[in-house]
PDB file of C-alpha atoms in Angstrom:
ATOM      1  CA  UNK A   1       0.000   0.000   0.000  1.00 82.00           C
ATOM      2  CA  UNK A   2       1.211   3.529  -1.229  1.00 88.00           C
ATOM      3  CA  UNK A   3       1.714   6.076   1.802  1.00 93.00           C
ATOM      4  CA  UNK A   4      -0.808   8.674   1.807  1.00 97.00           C
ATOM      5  CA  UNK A   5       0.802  11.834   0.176  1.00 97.00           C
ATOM      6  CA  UNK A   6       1.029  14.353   2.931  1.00 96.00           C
ATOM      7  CA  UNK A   7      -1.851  17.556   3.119  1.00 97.00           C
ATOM      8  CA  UNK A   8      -1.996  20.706   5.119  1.00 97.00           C
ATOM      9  CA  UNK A   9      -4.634  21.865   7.107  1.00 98.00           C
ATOM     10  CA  UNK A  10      -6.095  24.256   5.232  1.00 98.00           C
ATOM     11  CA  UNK A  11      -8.759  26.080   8.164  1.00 98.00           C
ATOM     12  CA  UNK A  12      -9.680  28.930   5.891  1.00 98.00           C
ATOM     13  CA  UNK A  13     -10.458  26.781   2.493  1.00 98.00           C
ATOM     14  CA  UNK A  14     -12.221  24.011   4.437  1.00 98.00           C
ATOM     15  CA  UNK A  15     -14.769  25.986   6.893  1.00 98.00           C
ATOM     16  CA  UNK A  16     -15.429  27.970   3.569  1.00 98.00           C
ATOM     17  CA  UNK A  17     -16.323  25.276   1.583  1.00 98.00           C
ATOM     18  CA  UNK A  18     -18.282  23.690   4.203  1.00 98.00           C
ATOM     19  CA  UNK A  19     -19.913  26.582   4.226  1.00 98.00           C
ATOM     20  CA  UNK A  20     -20.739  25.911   0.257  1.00 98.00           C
ATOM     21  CA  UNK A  21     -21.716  22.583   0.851  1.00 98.00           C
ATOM     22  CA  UNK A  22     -24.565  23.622   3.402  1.00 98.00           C
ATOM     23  CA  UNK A  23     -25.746  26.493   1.297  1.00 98.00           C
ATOM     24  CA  UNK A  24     -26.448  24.031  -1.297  1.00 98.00           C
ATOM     25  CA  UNK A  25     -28.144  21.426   0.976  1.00 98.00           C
ATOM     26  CA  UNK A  26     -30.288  24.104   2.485  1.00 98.00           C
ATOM     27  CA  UNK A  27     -30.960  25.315  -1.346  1.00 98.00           C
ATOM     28  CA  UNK A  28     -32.196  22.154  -2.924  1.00 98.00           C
ATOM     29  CA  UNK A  29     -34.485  21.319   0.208  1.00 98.00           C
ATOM     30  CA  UNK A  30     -35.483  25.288   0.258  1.00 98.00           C
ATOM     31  CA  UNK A  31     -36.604  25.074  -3.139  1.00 97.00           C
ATOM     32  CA  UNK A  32     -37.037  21.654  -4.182  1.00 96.00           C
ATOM     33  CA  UNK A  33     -37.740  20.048  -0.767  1.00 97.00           C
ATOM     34  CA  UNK A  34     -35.232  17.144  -1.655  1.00 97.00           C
ATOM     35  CA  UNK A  35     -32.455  15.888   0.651  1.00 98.00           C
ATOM     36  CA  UNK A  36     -28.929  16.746  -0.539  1.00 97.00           C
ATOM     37  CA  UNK A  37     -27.305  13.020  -0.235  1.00 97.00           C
ATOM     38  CA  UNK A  38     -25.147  12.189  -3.332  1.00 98.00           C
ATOM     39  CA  UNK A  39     -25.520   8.416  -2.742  1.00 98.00           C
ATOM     40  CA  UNK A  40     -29.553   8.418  -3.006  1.00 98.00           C
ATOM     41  CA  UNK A  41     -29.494  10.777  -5.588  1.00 98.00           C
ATOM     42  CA  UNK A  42     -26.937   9.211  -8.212  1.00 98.00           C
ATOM     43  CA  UNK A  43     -27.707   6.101  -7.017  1.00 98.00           C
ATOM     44  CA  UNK A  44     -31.631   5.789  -7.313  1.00 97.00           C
ATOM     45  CA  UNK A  45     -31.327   8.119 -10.800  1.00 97.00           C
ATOM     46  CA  UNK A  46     -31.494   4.843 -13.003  1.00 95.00           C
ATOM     47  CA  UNK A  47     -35.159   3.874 -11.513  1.00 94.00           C
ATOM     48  CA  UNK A  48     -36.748   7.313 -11.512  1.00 95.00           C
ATOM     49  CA  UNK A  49     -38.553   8.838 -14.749  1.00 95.00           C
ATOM     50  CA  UNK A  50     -39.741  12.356 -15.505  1.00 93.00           C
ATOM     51  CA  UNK A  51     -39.359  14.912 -13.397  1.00 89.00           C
ATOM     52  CA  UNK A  52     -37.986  12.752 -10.668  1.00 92.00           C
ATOM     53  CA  UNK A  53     -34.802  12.413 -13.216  1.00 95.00           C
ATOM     54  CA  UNK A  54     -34.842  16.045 -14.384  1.00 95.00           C
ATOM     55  CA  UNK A  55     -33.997  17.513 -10.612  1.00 96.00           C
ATOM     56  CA  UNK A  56     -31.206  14.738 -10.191  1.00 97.00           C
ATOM     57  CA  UNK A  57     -29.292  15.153 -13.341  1.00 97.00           C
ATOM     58  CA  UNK A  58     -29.724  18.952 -12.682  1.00 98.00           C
ATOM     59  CA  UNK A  59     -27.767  18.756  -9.439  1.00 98.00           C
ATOM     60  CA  UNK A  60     -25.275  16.401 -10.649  1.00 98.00           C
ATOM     61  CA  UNK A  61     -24.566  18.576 -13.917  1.00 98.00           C
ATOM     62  CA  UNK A  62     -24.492  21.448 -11.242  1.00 98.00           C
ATOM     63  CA  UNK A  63     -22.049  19.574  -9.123  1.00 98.00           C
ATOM     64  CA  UNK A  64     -19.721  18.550 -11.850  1.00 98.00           C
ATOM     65  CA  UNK A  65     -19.706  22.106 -13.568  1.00 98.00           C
ATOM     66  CA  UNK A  66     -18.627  23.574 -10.013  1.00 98.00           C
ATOM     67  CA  UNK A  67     -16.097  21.451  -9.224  1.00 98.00           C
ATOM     68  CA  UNK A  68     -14.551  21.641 -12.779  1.00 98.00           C
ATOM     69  CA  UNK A  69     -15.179  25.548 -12.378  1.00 97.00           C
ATOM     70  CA  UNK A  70     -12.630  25.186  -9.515  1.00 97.00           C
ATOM     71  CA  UNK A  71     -10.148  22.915 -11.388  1.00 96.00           C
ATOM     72  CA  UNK A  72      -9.909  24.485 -14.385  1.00 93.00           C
ATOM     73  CA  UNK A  73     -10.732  28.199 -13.726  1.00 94.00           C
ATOM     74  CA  UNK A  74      -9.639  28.366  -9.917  1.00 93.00           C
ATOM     75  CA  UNK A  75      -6.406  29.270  -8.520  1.00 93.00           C
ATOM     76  CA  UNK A  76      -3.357  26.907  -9.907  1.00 91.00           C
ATOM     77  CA  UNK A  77      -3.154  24.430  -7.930  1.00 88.00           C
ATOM     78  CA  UNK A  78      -5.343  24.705  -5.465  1.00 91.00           C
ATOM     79  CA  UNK A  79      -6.640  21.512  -5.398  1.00 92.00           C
ATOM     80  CA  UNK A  80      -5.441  17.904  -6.379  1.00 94.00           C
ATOM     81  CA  UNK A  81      -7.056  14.928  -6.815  1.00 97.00           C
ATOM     82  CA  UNK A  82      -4.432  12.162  -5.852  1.00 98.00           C
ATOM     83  CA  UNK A  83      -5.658   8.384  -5.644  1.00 98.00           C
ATOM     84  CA  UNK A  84      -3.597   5.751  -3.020  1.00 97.00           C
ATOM     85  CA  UNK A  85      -3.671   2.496  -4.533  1.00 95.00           C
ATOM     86  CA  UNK A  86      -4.566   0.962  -7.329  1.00 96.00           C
ATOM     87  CA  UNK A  87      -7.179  -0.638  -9.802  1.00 98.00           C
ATOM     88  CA  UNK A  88      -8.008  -3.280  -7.784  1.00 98.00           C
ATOM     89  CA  UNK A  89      -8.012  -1.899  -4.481  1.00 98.00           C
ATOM     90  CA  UNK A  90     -10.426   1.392  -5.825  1.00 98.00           C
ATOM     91  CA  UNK A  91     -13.162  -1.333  -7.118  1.00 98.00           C
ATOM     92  CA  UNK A  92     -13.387  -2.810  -4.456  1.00 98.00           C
ATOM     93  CA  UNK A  93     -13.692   0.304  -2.282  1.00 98.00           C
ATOM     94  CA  UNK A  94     -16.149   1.239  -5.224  1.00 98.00           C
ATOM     95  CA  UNK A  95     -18.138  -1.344  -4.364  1.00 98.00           C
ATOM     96  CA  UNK A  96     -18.359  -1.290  -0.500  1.00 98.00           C
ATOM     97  CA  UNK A  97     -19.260   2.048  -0.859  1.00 98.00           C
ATOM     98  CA  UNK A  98     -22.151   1.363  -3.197  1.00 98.00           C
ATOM     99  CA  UNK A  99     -23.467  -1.228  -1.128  1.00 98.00           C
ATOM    100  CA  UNK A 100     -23.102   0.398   1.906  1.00 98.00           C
ATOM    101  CA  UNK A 101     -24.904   3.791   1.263  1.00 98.00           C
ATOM    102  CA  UNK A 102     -27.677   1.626   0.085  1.00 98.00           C
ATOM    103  CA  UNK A 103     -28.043  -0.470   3.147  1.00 98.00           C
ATOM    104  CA  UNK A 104     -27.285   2.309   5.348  1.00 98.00           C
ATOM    105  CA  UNK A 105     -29.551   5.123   3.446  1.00 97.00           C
ATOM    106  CA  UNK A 106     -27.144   7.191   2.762  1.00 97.00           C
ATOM    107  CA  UNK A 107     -23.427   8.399   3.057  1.00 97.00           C
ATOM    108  CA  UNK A 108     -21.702  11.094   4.540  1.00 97.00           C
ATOM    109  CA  UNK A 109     -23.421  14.160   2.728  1.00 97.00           C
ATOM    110  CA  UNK A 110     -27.302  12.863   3.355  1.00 97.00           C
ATOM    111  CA  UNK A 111     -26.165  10.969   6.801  1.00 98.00           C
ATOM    112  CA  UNK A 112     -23.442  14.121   7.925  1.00 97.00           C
ATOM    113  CA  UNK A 113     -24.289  17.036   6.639  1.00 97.00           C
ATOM    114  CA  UNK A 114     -28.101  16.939   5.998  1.00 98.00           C
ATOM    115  CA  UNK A 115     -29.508  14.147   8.918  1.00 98.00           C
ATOM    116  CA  UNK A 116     -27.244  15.691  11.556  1.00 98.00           C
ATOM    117  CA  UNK A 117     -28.397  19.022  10.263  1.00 98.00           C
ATOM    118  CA  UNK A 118     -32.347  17.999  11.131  1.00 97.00           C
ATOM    119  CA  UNK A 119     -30.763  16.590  14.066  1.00 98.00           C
ATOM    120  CA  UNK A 120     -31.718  12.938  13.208  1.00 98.00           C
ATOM    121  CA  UNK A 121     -30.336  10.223  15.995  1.00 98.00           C
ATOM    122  CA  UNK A 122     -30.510   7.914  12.991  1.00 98.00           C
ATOM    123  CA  UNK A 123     -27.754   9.901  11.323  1.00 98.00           C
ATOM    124  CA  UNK A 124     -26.119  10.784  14.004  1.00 98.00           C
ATOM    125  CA  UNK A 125     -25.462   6.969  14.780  1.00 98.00           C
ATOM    126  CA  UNK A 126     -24.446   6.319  11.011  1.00 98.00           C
ATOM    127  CA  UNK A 127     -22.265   9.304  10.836  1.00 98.00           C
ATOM    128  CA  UNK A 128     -20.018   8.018  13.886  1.00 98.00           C
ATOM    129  CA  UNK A 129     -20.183   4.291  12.526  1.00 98.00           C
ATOM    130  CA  UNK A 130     -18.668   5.327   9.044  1.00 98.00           C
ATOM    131  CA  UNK A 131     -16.202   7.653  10.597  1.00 98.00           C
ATOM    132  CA  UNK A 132     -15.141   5.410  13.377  1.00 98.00           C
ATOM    133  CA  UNK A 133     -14.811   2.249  11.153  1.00 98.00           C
ATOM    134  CA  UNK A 134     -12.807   4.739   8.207  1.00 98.00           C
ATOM    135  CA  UNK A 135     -10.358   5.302  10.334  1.00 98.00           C
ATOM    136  CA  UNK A 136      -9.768   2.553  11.971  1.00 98.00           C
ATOM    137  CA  UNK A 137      -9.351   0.710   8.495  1.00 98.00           C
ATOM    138  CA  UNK A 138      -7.118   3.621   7.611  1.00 98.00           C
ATOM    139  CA  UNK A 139      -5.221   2.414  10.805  1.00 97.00           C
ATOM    140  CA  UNK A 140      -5.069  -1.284   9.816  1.00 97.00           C
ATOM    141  CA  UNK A 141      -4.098  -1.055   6.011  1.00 96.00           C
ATOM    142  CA  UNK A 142      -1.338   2.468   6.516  1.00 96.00           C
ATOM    143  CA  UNK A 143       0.166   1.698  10.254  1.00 95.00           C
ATOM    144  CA  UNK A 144      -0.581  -2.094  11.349  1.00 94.00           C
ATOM    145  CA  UNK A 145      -0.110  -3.593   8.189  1.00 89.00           C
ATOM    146  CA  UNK A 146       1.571  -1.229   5.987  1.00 71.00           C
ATOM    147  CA  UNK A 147       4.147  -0.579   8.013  1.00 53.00           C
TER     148      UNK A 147
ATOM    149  CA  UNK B   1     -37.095  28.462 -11.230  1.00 66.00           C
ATOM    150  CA  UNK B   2     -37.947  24.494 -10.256  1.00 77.00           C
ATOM    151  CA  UNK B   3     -35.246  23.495 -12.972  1.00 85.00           C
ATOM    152  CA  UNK B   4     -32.298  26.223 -11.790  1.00 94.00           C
ATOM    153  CA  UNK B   5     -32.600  25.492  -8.495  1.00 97.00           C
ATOM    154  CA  UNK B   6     -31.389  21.542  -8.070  1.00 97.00           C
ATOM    155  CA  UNK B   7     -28.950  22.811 -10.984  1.00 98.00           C
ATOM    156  CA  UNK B   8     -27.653  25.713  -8.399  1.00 98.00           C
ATOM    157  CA  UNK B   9     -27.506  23.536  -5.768  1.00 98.00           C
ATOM    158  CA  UNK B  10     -25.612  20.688  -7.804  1.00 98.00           C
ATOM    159  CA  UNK B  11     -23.051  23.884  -8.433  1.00 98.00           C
ATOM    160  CA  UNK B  12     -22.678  25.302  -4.974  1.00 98.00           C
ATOM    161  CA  UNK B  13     -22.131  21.649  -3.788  1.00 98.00           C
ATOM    162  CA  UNK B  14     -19.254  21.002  -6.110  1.00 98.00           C
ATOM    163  CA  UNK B  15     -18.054  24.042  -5.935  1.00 98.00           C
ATOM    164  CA  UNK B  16     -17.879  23.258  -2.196  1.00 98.00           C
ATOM    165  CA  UNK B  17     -16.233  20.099  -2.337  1.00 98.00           C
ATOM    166  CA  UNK B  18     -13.313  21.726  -4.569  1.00 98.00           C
ATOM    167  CA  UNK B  19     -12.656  24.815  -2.633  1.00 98.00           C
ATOM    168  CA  UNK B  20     -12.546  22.965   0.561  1.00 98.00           C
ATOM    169  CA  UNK B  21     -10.487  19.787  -1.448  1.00 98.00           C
ATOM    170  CA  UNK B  22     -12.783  16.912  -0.514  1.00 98.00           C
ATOM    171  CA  UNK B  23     -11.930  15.793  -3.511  1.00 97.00           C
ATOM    172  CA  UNK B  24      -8.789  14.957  -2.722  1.00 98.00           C
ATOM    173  CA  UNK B  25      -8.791  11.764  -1.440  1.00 98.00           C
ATOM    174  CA  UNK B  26      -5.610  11.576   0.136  1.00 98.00           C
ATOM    175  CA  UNK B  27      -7.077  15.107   2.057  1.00 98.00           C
ATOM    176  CA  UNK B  28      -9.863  12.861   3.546  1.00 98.00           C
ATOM    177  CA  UNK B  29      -7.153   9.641   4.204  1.00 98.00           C
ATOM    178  CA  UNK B  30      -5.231  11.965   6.169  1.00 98.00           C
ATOM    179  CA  UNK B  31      -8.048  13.313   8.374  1.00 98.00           C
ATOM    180  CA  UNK B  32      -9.364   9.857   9.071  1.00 98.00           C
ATOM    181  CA  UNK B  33      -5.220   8.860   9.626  1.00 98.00           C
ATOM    182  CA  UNK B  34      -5.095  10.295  13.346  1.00 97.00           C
ATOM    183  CA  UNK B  35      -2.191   7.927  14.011  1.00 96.00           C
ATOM    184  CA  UNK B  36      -0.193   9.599  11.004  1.00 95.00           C
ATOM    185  CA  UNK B  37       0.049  13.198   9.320  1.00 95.00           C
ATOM    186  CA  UNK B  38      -3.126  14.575  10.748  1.00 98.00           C
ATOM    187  CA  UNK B  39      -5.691  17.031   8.621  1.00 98.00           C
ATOM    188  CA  UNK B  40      -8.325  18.146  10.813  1.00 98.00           C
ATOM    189  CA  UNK B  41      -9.915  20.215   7.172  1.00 98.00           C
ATOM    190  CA  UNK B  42     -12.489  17.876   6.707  1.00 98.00           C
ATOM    191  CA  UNK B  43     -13.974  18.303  10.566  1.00 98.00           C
ATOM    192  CA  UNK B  44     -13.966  22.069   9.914  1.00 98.00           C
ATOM    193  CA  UNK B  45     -15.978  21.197   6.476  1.00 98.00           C
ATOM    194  CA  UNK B  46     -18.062  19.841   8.495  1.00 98.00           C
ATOM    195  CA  UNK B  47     -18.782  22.192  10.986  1.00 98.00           C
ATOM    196  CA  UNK B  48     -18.924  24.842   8.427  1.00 98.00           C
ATOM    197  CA  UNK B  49     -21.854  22.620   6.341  1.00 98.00           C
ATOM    198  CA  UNK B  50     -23.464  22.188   9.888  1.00 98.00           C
ATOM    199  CA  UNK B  51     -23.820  26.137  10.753  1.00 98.00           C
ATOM    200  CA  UNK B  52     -26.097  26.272   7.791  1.00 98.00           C
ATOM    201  CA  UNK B  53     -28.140  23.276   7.612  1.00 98.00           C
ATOM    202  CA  UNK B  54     -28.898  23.379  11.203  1.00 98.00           C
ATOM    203  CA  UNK B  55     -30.520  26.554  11.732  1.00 98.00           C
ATOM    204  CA  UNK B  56     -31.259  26.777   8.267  1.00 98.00           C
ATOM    205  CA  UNK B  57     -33.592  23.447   8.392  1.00 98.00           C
ATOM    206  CA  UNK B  58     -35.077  24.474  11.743  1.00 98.00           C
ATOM    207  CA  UNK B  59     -36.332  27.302  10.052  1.00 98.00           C
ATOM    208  CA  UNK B  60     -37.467  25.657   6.822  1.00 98.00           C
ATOM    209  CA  UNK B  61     -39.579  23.077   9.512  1.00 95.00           C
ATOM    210  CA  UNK B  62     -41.604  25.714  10.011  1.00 93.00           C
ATOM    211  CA  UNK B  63     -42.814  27.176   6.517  1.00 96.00           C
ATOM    212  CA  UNK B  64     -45.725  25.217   4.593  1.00 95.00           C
ATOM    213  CA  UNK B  65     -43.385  24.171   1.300  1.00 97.00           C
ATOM    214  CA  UNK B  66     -40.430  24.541  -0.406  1.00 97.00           C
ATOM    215  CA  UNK B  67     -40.368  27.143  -2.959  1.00 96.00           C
ATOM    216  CA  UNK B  68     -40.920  25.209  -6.361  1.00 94.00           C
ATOM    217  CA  UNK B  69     -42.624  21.848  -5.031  1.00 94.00           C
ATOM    218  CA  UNK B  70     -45.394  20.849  -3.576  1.00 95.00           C
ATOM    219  CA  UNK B  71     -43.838  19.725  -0.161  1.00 96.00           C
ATOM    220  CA  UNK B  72     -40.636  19.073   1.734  1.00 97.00           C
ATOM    221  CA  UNK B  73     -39.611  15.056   1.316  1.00 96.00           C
ATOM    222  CA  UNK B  74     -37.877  14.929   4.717  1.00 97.00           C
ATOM    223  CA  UNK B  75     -36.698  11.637   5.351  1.00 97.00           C
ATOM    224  CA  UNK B  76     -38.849   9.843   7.526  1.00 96.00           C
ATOM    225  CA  UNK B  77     -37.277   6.502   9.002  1.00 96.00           C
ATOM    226  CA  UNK B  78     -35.923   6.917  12.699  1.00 96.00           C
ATOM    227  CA  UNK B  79     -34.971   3.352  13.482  1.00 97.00           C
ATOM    228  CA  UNK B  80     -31.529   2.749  14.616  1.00 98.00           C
ATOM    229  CA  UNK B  81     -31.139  -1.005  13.095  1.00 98.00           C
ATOM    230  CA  UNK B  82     -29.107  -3.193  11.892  1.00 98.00           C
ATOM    231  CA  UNK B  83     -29.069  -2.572   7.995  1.00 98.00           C
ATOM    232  CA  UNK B  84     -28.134   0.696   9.230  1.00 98.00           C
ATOM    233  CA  UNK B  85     -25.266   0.449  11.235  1.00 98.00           C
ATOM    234  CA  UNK B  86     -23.560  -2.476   8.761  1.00 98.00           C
ATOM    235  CA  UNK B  87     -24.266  -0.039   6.088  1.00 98.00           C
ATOM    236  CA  UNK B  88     -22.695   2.462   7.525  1.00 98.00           C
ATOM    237  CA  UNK B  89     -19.926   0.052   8.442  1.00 98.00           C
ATOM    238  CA  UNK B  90     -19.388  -1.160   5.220  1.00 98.00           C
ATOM    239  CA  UNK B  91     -19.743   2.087   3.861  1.00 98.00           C
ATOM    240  CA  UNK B  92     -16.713   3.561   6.079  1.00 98.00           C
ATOM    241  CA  UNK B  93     -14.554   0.104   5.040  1.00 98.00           C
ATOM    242  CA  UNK B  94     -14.613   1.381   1.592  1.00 98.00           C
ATOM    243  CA  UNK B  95     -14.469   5.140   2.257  1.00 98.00           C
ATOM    244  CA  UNK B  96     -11.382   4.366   4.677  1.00 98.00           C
ATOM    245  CA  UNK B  97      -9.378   2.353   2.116  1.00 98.00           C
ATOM    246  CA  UNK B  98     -10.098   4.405  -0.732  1.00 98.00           C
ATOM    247  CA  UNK B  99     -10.439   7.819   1.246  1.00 98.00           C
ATOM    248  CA  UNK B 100     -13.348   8.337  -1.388  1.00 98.00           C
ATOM    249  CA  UNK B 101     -16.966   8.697  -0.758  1.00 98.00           C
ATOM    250  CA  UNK B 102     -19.871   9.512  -3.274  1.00 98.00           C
ATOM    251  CA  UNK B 103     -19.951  13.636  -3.650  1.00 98.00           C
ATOM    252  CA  UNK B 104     -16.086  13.595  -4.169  1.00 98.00           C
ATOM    253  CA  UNK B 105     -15.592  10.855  -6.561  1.00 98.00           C
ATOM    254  CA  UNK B 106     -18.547  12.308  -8.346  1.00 98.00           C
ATOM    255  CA  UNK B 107     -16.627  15.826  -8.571  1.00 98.00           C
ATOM    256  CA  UNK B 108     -13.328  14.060  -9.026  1.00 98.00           C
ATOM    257  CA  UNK B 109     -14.369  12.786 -12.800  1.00 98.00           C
ATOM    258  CA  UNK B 110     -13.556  16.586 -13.784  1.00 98.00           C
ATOM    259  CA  UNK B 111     -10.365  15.990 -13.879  1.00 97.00           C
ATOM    260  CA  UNK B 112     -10.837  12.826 -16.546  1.00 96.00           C
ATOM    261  CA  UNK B 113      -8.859  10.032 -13.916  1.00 97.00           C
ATOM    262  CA  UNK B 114      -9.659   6.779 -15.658  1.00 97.00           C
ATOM    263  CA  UNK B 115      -9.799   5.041 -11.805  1.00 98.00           C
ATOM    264  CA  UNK B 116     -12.422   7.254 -10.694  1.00 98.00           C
ATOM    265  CA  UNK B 117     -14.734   6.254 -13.194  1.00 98.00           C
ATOM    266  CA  UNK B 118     -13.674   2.785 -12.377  1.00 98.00           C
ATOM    267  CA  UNK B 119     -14.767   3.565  -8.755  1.00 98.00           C
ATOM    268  CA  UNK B 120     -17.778   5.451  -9.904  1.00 98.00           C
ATOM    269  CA  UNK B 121     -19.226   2.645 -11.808  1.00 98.00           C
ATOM    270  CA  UNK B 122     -17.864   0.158  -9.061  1.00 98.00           C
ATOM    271  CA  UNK B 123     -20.193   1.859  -6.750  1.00 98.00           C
ATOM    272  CA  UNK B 124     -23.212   2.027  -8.801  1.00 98.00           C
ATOM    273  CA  UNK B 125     -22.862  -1.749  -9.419  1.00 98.00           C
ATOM    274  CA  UNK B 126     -22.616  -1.880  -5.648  1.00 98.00           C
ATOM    275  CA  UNK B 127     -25.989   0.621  -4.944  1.00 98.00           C
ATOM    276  CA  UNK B 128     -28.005  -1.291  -7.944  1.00 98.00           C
ATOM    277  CA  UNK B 129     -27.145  -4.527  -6.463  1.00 98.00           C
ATOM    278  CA  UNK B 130     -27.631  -4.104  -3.308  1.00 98.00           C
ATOM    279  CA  UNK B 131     -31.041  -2.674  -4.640  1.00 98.00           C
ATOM    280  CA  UNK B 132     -31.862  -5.573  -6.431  1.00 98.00           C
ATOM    281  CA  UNK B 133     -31.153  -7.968  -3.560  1.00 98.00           C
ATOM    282  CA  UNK B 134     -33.383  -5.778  -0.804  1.00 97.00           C
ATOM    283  CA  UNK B 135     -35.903  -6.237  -3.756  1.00 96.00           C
ATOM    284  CA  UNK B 136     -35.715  -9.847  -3.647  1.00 96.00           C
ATOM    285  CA  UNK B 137     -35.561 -10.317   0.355  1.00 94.00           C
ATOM    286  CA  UNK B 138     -38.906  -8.007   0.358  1.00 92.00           C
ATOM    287  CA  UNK B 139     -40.494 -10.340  -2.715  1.00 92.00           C
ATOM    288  CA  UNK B 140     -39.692 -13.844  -0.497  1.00 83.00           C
TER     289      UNK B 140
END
């Protein structure tokens, strides 16, 4: 296992585009009345029809032409996207995470940012069961057995 | 106005994920790495998503619709169960090796990595079977 190439923490960037990411939760159920959780909404797209669709590829257009806005248009490099690992280990992680956003109802946008935001014990349990079992698999593959 | 809004949303939300690098994966690896090089970004992301949504719902819980539909969807399940929690669990196995959950790997395809849209599709075979096998647990 690659290490993970080293970040900064970047106080300033983050809290602002937290700030982003809520504006545009609070937007879509403002105006829309839909929850803002990227696993339901890409996920569930290939069963809906009609207007049900429309809304959903709407936000995901939206969410691709932002972040490319950023890429491409931003300041130079002011963000990266760098993978750790390879083919095989990013299906299967693929996968997992697929799975479990469907058995769990959602991941850490609908679960985190929206169900914790309506102060939902439901989410509030999922959020700290994702994060808690992340890192410690983050501890098991980079310290106990990549070490 | 019903069309621009999910489509202003979608952009805020990306934009979002950029500016604060969510996208990077190995940004999320190394908050969830507490034994290693430590990035506490992503809990400031957080927080800064949660000082909008959580007034900002508490105040939409009180007005009769949204603005362009006909009510507010809000999720309504409140049990604490096991599909749940081993979601959620299997969920975080993935998100901790790969340091990649949906929004970001979504926004990550900008930048035209051929193993994102390996994980991408990964994870919609994962969602659609995972759909397809609730379907047939329901139908037995």
């Amino acid at each position: 296992m690659p290490p993970i190439p080293a970040t900064e923490f970047t106080p300033v960037s983050a809290l602002l585009g937290g700030l982003l990411i809520g504006l545009a939760a609070l937007l879509l159920m403002a105006g829309t009345g839909r929850i803002a959780g990227i696993s339901g909404i890409v996920g569930n797209l290939p069963e809906t029809r009609g207007a049900e669709a429309g809304w959903r590829l709407l936000f995901l257009a939206g969410l691709l032409v932002g972040a490319a806005l950023w890429v491409h248009a931003g300041p130079p490099g002011a963000v990266a996207v760098e993978l750790v690992g390879g083919a095989p280990l990013l299906l299967l992680a693929g996968l997992l995470v697929g799975a479990g956003t469907r058995l769990g109802s959602g991941c850490t946008s609908g679960h985190g940012v929206c169900g914790i935001g309506r102060r939902s014990p439901r989410s509030l349990a999922a959020t700290a069961t994702f994060m808690a079992v992340a890192a410690l698999t983050v501890y098991l593959v980079h310290h106990l057995l990549g070490a | 106005m019903g069309l621009l809004l999910p489509a202003l949303a979608g952009l805020l939300f990306g934009l979002g994920l950029a500016v604060s690098q969510m996208m990077n994966p190995a940004k999320v690896l190394n908050f969830l790495d507490l034994a290693g090089n430590w990035d506490p970004s992503l809990a400031l992301v957080m927080g800064g998503a949660l000082a909008v949504t959580l007034p900002g719902f508490a105040w939409l819980r009180g007005r009769p619709r949204p603005w362009a539909a006909p009510r507010f969807a809000w999720p309504q399940a409140t049990d604490i169960d096991a599909p749940l929690l081993g979601g959620a669990a299997l969920f975080g196995l993935g998100w901790g090796l790969s340091g990649l959950c949906p929004g970001p790997a979504l926004a990550g395809l900008v930048t035209g990595q051929p193993l994102l849209f390996g994980f991408v599709l990964a994870l919609l075979v994962g969602y659609r079977g995972t759909a397809w096998l609730q379907g047939r647990a329901r139908a037995a």
